[in-house]
Coordinates of C-alpha atoms in Angstrom, one line a residue:
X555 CA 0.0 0.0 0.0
X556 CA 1.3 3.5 -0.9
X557 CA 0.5 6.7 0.9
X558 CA 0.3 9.5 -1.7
X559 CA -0.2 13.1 0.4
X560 CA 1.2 16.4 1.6
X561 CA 5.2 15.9 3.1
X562 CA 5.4 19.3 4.5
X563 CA 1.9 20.5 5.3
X564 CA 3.5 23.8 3.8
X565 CA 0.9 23.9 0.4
X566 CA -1.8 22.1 1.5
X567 CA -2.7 19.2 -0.7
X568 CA -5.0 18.9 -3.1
X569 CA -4.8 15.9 -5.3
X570 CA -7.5 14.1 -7.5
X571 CA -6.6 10.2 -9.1
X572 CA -8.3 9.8 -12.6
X573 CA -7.0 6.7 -13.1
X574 CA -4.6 3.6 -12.7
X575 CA -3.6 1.1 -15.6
X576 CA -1.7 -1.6 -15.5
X577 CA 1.1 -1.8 -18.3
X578 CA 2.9 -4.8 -20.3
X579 CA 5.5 -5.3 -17.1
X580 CA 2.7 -5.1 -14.5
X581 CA 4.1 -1.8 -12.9
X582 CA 1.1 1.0 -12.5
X583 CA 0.5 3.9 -13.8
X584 CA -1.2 6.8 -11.9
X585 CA -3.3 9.6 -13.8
X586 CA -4.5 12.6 -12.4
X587 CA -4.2 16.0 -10.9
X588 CA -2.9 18.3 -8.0
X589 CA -2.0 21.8 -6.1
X590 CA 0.3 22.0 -3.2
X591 CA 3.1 19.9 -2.7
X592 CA 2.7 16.1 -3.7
X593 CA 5.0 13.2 -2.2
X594 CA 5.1 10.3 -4.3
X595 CA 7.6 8.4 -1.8
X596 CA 8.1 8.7 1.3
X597 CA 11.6 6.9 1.2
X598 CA 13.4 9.1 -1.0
X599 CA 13.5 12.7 -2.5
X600 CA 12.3 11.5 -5.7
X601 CA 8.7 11.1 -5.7
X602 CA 8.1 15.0 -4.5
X603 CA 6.2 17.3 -7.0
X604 CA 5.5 20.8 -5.6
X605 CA 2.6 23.3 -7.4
X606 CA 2.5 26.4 -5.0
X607 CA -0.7 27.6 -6.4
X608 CA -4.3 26.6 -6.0
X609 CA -4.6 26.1 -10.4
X610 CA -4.5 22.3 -10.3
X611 CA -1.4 20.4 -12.7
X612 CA -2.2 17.0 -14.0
X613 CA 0.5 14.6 -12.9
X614 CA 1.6 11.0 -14.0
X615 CA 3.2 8.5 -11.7
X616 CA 4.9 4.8 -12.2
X617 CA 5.5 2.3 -9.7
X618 CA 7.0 -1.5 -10.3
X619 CA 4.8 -4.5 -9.5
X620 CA 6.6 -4.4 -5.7
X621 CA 5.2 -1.1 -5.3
X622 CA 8.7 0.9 -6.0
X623 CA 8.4 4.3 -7.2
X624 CA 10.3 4.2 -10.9
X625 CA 9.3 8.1 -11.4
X626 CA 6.6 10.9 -10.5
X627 CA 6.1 14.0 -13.1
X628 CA 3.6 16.7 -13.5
X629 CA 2.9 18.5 -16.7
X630 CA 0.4 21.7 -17.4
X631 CA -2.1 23.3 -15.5
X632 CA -5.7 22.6 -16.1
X633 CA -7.0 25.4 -17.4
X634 CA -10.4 26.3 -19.9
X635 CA -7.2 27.9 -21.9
X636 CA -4.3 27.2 -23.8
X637 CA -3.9 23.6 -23.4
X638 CA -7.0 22.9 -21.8
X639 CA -8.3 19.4 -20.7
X640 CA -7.2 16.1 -20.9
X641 CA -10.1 13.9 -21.3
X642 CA -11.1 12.2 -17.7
X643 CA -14.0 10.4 -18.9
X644 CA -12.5 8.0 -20.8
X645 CA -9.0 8.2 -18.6
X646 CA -6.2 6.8 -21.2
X647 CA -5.3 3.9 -23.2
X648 CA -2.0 1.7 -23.9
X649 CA -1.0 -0.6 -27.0
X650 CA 1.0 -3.1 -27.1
X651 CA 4.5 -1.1 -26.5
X652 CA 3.2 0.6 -23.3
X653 CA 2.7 4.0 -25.5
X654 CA 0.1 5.8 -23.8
X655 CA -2.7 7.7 -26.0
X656 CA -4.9 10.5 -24.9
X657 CA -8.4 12.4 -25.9
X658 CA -7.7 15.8 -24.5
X659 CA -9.1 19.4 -25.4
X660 CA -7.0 22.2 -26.6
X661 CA -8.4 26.4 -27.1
X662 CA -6.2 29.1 -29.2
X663 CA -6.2 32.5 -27.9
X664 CA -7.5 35.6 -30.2
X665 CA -3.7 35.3 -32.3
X666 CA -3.6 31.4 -32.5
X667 CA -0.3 31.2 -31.1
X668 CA 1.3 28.2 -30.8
X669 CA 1.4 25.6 -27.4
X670 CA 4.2 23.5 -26.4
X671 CA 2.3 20.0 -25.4
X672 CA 5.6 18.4 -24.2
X673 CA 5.6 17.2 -21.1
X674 CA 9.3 17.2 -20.6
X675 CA 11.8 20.3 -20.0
X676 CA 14.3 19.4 -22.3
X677 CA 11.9 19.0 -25.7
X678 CA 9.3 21.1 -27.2
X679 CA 6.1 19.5 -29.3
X680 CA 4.5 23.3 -31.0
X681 CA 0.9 22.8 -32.4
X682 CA 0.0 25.2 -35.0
X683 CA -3.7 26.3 -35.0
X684 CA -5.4 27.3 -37.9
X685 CA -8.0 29.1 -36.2
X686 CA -8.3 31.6 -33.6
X687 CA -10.7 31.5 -30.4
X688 CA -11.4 28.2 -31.2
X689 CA -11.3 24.8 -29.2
X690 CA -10.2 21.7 -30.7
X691 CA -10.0 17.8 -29.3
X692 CA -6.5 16.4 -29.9
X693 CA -5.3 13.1 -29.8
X694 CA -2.1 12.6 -28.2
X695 CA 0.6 9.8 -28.0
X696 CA 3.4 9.2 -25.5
X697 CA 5.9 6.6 -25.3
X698 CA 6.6 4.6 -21.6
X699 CA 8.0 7.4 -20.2
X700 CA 6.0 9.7 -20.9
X701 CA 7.5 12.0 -24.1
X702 CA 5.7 12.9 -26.7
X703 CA 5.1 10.9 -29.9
X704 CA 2.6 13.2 -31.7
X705 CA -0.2 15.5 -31.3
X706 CA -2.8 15.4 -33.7
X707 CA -5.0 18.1 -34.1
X708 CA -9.0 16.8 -35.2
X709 CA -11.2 18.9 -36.8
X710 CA -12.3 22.1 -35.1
X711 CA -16.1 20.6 -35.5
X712 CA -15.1 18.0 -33.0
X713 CA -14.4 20.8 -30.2
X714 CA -17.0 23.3 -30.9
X715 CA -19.3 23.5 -27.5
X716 CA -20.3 20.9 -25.2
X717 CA -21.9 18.6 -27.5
X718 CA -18.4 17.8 -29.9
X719 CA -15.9 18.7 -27.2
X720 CA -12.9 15.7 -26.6
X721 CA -14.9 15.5 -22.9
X722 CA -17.7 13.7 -24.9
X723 CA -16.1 11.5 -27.0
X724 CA -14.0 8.4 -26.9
X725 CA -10.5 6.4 -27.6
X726 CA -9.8 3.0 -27.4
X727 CA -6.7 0.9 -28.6
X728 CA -8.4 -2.3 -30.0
X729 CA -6.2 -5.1 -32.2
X730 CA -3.5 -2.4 -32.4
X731 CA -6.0 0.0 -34.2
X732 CA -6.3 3.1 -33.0
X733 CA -10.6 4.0 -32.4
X734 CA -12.4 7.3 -32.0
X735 CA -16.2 7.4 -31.5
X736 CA -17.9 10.4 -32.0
X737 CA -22.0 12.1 -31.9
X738 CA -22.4 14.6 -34.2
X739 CA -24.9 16.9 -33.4
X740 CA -27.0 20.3 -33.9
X741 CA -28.5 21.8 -30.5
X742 CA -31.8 22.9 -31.4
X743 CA -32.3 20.2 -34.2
X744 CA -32.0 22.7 -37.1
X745 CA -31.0 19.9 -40.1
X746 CA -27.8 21.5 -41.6
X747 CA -25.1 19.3 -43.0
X748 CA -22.4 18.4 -40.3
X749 CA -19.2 17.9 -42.4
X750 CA -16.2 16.1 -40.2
X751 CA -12.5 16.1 -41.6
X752 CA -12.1 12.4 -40.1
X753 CA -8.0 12.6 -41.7
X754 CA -6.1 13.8 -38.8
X755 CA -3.3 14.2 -40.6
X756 CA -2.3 18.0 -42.0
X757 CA -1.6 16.7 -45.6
X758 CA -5.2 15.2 -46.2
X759 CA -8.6 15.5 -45.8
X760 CA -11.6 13.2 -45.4
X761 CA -15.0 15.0 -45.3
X762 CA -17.7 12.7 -43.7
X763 CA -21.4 14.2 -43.3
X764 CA -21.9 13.6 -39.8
X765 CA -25.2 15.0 -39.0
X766 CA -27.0 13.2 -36.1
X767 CA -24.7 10.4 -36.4
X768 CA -22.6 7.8 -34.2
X769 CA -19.5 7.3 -36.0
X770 CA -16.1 4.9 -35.1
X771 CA -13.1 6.2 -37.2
X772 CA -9.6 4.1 -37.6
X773 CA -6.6 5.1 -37.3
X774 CA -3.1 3.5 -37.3
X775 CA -1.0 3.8 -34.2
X776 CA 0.7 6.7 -36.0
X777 CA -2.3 8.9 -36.7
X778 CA -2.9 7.4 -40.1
X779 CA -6.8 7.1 -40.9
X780 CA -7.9 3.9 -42.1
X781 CA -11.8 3.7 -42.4
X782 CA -15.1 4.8 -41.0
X783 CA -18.4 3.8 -40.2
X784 CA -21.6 4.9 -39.1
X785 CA -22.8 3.2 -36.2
X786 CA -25.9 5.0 -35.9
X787 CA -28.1 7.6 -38.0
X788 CA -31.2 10.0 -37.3
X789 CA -30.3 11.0 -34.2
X790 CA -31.2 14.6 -34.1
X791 CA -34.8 15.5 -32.4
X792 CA -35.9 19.0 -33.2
X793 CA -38.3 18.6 -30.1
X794 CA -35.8 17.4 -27.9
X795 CA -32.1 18.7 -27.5
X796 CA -29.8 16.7 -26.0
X797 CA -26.0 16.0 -24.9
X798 CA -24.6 13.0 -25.7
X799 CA -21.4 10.7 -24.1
X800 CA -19.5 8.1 -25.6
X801 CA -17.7 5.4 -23.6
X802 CA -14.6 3.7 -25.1
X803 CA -15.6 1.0 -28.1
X804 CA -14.3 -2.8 -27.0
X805 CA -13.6 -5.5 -29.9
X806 CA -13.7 -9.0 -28.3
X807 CA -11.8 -12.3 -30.3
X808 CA -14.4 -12.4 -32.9
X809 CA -13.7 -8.8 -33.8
X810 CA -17.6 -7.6 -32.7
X811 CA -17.7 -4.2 -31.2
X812 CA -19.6 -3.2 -28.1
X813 CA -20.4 0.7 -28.1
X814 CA -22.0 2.5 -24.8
X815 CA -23.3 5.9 -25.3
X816 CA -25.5 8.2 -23.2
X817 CA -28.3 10.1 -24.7
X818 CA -29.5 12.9 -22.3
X819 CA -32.6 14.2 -23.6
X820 CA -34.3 17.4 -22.5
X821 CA -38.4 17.0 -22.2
X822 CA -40.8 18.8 -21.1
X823 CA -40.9 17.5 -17.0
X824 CA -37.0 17.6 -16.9
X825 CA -34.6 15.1 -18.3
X826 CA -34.7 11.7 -20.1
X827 CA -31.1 10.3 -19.6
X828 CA -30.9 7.3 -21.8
X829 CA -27.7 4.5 -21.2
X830 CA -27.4 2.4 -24.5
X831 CA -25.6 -0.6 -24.9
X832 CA -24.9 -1.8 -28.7
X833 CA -23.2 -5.1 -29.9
X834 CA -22.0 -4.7 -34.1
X835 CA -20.6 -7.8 -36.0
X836 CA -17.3 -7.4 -37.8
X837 CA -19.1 -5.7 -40.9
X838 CA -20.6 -3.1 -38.3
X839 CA -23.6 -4.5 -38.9
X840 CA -26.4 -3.9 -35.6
X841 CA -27.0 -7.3 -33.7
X842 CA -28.6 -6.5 -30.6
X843 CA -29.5 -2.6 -28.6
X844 CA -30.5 -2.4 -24.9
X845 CA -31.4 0.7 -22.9
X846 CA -31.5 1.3 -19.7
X847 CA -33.3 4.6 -18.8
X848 CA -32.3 7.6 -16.0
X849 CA -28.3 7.4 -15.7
X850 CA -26.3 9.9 -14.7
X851 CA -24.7 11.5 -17.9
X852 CA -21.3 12.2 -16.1
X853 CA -20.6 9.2 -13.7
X854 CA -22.5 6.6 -15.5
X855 CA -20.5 7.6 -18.9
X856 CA -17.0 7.7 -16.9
X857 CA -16.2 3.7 -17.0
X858 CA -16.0 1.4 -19.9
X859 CA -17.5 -1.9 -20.5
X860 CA -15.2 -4.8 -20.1
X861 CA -15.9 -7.8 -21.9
X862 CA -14.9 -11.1 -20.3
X863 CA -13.8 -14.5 -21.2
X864 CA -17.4 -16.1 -19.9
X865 CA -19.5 -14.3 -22.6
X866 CA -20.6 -11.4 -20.4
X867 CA -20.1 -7.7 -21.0
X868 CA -19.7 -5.6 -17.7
X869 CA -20.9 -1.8 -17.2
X870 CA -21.9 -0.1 -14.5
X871 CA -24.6 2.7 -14.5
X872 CA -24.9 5.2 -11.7
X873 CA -28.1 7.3 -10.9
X874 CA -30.2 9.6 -8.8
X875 CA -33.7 8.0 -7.3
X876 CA -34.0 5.2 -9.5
X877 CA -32.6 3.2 -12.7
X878 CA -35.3 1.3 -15.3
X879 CA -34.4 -2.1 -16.8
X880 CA -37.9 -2.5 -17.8
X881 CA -36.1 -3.4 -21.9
X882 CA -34.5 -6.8 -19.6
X883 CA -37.9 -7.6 -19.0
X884 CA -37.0 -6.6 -15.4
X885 CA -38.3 -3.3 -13.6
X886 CA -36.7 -0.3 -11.4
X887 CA -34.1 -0.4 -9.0
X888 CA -34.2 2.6 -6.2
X889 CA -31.4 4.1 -3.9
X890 CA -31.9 4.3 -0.3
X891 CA -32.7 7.1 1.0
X892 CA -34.9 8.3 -1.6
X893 CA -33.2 11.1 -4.3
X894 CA -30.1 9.9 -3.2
X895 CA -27.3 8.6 -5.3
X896 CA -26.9 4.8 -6.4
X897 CA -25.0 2.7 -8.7
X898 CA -26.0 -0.9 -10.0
X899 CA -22.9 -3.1 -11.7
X900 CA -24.4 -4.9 -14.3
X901 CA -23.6 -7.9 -16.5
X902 CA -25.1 -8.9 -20.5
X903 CA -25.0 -11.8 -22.4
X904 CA -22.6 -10.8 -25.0
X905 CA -24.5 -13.1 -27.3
X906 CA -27.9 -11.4 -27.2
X907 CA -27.7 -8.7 -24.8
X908 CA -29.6 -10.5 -21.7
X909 CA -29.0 -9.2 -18.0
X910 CA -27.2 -12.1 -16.2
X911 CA -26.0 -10.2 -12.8
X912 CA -27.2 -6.8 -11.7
X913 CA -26.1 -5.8 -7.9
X914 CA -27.9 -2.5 -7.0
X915 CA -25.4 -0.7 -4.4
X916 CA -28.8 1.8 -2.9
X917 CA -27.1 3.7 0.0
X918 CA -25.6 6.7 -1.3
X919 CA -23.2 4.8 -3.5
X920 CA -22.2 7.2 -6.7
X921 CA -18.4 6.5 -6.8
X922 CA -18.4 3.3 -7.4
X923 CA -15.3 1.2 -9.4
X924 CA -15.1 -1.8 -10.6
X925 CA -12.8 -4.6 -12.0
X926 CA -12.8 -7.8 -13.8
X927 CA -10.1 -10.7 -13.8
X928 CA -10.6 -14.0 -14.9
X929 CA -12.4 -15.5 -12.0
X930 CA -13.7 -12.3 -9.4
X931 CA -15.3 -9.4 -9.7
X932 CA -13.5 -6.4 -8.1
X933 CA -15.9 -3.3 -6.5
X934 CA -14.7 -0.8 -4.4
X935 CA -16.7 2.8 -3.8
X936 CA -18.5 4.4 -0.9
X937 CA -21.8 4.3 0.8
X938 CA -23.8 5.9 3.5
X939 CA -25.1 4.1 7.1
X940 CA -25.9 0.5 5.5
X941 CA -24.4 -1.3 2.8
X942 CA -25.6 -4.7 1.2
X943 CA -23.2 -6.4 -0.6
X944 CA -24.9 -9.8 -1.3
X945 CA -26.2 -10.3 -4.9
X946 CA -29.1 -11.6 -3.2
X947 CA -31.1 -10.4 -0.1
X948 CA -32.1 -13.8 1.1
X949 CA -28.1 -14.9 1.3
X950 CA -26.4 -11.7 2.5
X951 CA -23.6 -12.5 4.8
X952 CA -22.6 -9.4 5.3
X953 CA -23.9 -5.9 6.4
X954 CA -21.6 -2.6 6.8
X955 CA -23.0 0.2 8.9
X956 CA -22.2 3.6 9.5
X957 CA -23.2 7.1 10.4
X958 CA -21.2 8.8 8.1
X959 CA -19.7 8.1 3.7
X960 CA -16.8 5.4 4.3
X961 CA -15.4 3.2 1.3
X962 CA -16.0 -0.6 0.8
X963 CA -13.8 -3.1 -1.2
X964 CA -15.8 -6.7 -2.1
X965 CA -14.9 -9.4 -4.5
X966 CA -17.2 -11.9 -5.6
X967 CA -16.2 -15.2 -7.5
X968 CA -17.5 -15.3 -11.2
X969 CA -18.0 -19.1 -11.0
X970 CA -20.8 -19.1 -8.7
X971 CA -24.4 -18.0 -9.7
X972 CA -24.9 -14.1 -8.9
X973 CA -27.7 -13.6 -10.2
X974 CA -29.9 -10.6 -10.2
X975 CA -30.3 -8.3 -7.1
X976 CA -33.8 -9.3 -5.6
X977 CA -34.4 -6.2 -4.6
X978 CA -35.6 -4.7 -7.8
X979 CA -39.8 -4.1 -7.9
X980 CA -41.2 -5.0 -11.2
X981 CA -43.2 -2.6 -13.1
X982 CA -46.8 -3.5 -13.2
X983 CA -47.9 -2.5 -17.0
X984 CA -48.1 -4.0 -20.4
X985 CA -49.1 -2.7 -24.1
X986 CA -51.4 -5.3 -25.9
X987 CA -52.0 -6.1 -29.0
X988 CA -48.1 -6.1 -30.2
X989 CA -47.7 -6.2 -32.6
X990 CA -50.4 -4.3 -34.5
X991 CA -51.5 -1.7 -37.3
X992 CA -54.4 -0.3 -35.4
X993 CA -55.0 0.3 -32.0
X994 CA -52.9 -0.1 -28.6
X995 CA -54.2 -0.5 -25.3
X996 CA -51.6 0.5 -22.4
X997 CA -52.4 -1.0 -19.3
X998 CA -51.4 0.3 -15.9
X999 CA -52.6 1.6 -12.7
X1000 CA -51.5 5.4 -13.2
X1001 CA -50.9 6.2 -16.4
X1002 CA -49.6 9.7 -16.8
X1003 CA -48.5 9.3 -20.4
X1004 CA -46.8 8.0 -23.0
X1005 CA -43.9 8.3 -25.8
X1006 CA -43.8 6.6 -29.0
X1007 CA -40.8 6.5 -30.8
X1008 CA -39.7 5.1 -34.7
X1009 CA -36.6 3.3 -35.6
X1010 CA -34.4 6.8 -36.1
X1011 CA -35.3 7.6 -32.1
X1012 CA -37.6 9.8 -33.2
X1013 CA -40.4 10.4 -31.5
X1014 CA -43.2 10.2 -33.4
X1015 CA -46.3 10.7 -31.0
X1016 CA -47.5 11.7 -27.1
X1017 CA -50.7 10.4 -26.1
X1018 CA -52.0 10.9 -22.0
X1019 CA -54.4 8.0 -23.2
X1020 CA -54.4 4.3 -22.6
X1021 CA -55.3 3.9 -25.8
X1022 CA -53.3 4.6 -29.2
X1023 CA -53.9 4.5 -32.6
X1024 CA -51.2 3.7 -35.2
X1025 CA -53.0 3.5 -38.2
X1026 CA -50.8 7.0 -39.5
X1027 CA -47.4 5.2 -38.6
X1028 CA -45.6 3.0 -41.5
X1029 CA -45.3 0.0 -40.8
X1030 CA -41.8 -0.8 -38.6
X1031 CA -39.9 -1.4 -35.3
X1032 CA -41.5 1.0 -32.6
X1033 CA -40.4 1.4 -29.2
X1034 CA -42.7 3.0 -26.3
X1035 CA -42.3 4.8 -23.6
X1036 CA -44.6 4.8 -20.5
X1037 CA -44.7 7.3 -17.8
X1038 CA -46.2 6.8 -14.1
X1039 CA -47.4 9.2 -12.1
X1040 CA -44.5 8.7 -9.8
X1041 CA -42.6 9.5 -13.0
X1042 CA -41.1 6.0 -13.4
X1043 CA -40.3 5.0 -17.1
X1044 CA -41.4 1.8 -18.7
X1045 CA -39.8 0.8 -22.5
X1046 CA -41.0 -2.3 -24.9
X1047 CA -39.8 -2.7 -28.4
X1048 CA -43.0 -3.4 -30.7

């Protein structure tokens, strides 16, 4: 166990872990930021960073397998200028060599000067912006040791505002190909073309029309592009602005992708946060979608799906009040107290997208962690007076209580049956006829009303009825949405 903190109590510490990785050699990498002085070691002088100001500097640590510090360096301030922010969300990603690859966002001032991205006093890495006032995402490699490879600069469309920034998009290293996933979208729904140089290279360009689409772009490890595809079309709603967040795409043996993005909707009664899980075969053709309604679009969208050896895929979702599986065929999950924070960790069939495990952590729970090895699953987070841990209330062994947020560690062995957490209360409703060309009845004890929604995610009607009629729709794939009273959400494919 280390002890990272504050050797001299002179600059008070401030210091925030984004994340750890493990590389080829099994030493550890540490990722994140600081102010104050920073101690790395308490053995030796090495380890000791020092940033007298309160302007946080993001840092880098690595430590051998035995838990020996090998070196500890900082390298800019995190700022909404100049260089900007590395991407959090999606931390960073290795290949093969131990390079490491970031998703980070970059501004130019009002004469487009140039910024020195090298971490390293002795080396300077100048990128050239063809655009004042502007922000751009970058993607940027470093070797073992942390000097700079390259920085390549992405179209300026993929850093305009919230909805393109690098904050929202995603990286992964998969097969030794180089992934970027990206929304393109228009707040307010106006239709306009969206055109996306996808060559980040400064001798080519490769315009793809973007508008209200999901796309995964290939690189090389140098930068090279390679291919696109669109993963997802029509996603614009000129009724309904929304953000959107991208996890990091995962490839498993049989080269099929698995895509999580967050769709955060706004409607008329506040927010319609949307968690959706996609499996594509090799040809990035769709197999299988599942949704799971009311995450949280910052801490749900912050971890990536790990795919394991068993066939499952697992996620994690966190969320305020309550989270609907209702498109499992199962119903809510709520945290404890009510409008409190929860997380569930949650495990699919890889094959067709089926909930195997779900363990709902109720009490206050919203940084939760997780990790998979080949026979246990890893948690570790915080909760509030009483913890659960069992996958099932009828076989809990253990209980943790306390007055106050303290952090839990549990492991659970993969080859026994978890199951889904029992308690989960079922949503009391069904839609009948399905499938149809006339009319629906929705039945339910409080219908407050309802969504319907075509193929593109467009939503197509709103009805406070319990009975619909669909003879203007074309004939298709339909999903609808049912709202409580209580506000609950219900979802069925039709």
């Amino acid at each position: 166990m280390k002890l990272i903190g504050d050797p001299f109590d002179v600059n008070p510490t401030n210091v925030n872990v984004y994340a750890t990785v493990e590389d080829s050699q099994n030493n550890l990498l540490l990722y994140g930021a600081y102010s104050g002085d920073l101690d790395f070691d308490s053995s030796s002088s090495n380890g000791l960073l020092s940033n007298p100001t309160t302007t946080s500097r993001y840092f880098m640590a690595k430590y051998s397998p035995n838990g020996d510090l090998i070196w500890a360096k900082d390298w800019v301030y995190v700022s909404t200028e100049d260089f900007g922010r590395i991407n959090i969300n999606h931390r960073f990603v290795l290949d093969n060599n131990d390079n490491m690859y970031f998703l980070a966002t970059l501004y130019s001032n009002e004469n487009a000067d140039s910024i020195d991205l090298d971490p390293s006093d002795e080396s300077a890495y100048y990128i050239n912006f063809p655009e004042e006032n502007t922000m751009y995402s970058i993607i940027m490699k470093l070797d073992s040791e942390l000097n700079l490879i390259y920085g390549k600069l992405m179209d300026s469309g993929l850093g305009s505002g919230r909805i393109f920034s690098g904050l929202d998009n995603g990286i992964a290293i998969n097969n030794e190909v180089l992934q970027f996933q990206y929304v393109a979208l228009a707040l307010g729904g106006v239709d306009e073309s969206i055109l996306i140089d996808v060559d980040i290279s400064e001798e080519n360009e490769f315009l793809v029309e973007s508008y209200g689409k999901e796309i995964l772009v290939n690189y090389n490890l140098d930068g090279e592009y390679i291919s696109h595809h669109v993963l997802v079309s029509g996603l614009n709603d000129p009724e309904r602005p929304f953000h959107t967040r991208t996890s990091r795409p995962r490839v498993d043996a049989e080269n099929n992708i698995y895509t999580k993005t967050i769709y955060y909707y706004s409607i008329a009664n506040g927010y319609d946060r949307q968690m959706v899980i996609r499996k594509y075969n090799p040809n990035h053709e769709l197999q299988w979608e599942k949704t799971i309604l009311n995450n949280d679009l910052n801490l749900a969208a912050n971890h990536p799906i790990q795919l394991h050896s068993s066939g499952l895929i697992f996620l994690k979702s966190t969320y305020i009040n309550y989270l609907d599986l209702s498109d499992f065929n199962e119903g809510v999950i709520y945290s404890d107290p009510e409008d409190s924070w929860g997380t569930a960790i949650i495990a699919l069939s890889t094959n067709n997208g089926e909930l195997v495990h779900l363990k709902n952590y109720a009490n206050n729970s919203s940084y939760i962690e997780f990790s998979v090895t080949d026979e246990e699953l890893l948690v570790s987070g915080n909760y509030a007076m009483q913890l659960e841990l069992g996958f099932d209330s009828s076989t809990i062994d253990y209980t943790a209580y306390n007055n106050s947020s303290e952090q839990f560690y549990a492991s659970y062995l993969l080859s026994e049956t978890l199951g889904v957490d029992s308690n989960i209360s079922k949503i009391s409703w069904t839609v009948f006829p399905n499938p149809t060309s006339d009319i629906i009845t929705i039945q339910i004890n409080s219908l407050d009303f309802s969504e319907l929604y075509n193929a593109l995610g467009q939503r197509v009607l709103v009805s406070k009825s319990p009975n619909i009629s669909l003879s203007g729709q074309k004939p298709g794939l339909y999903i609808i949405k049912v709202f409580d009273k209580s506000g609950i959400i219900g979802i069925q494919n039709m």
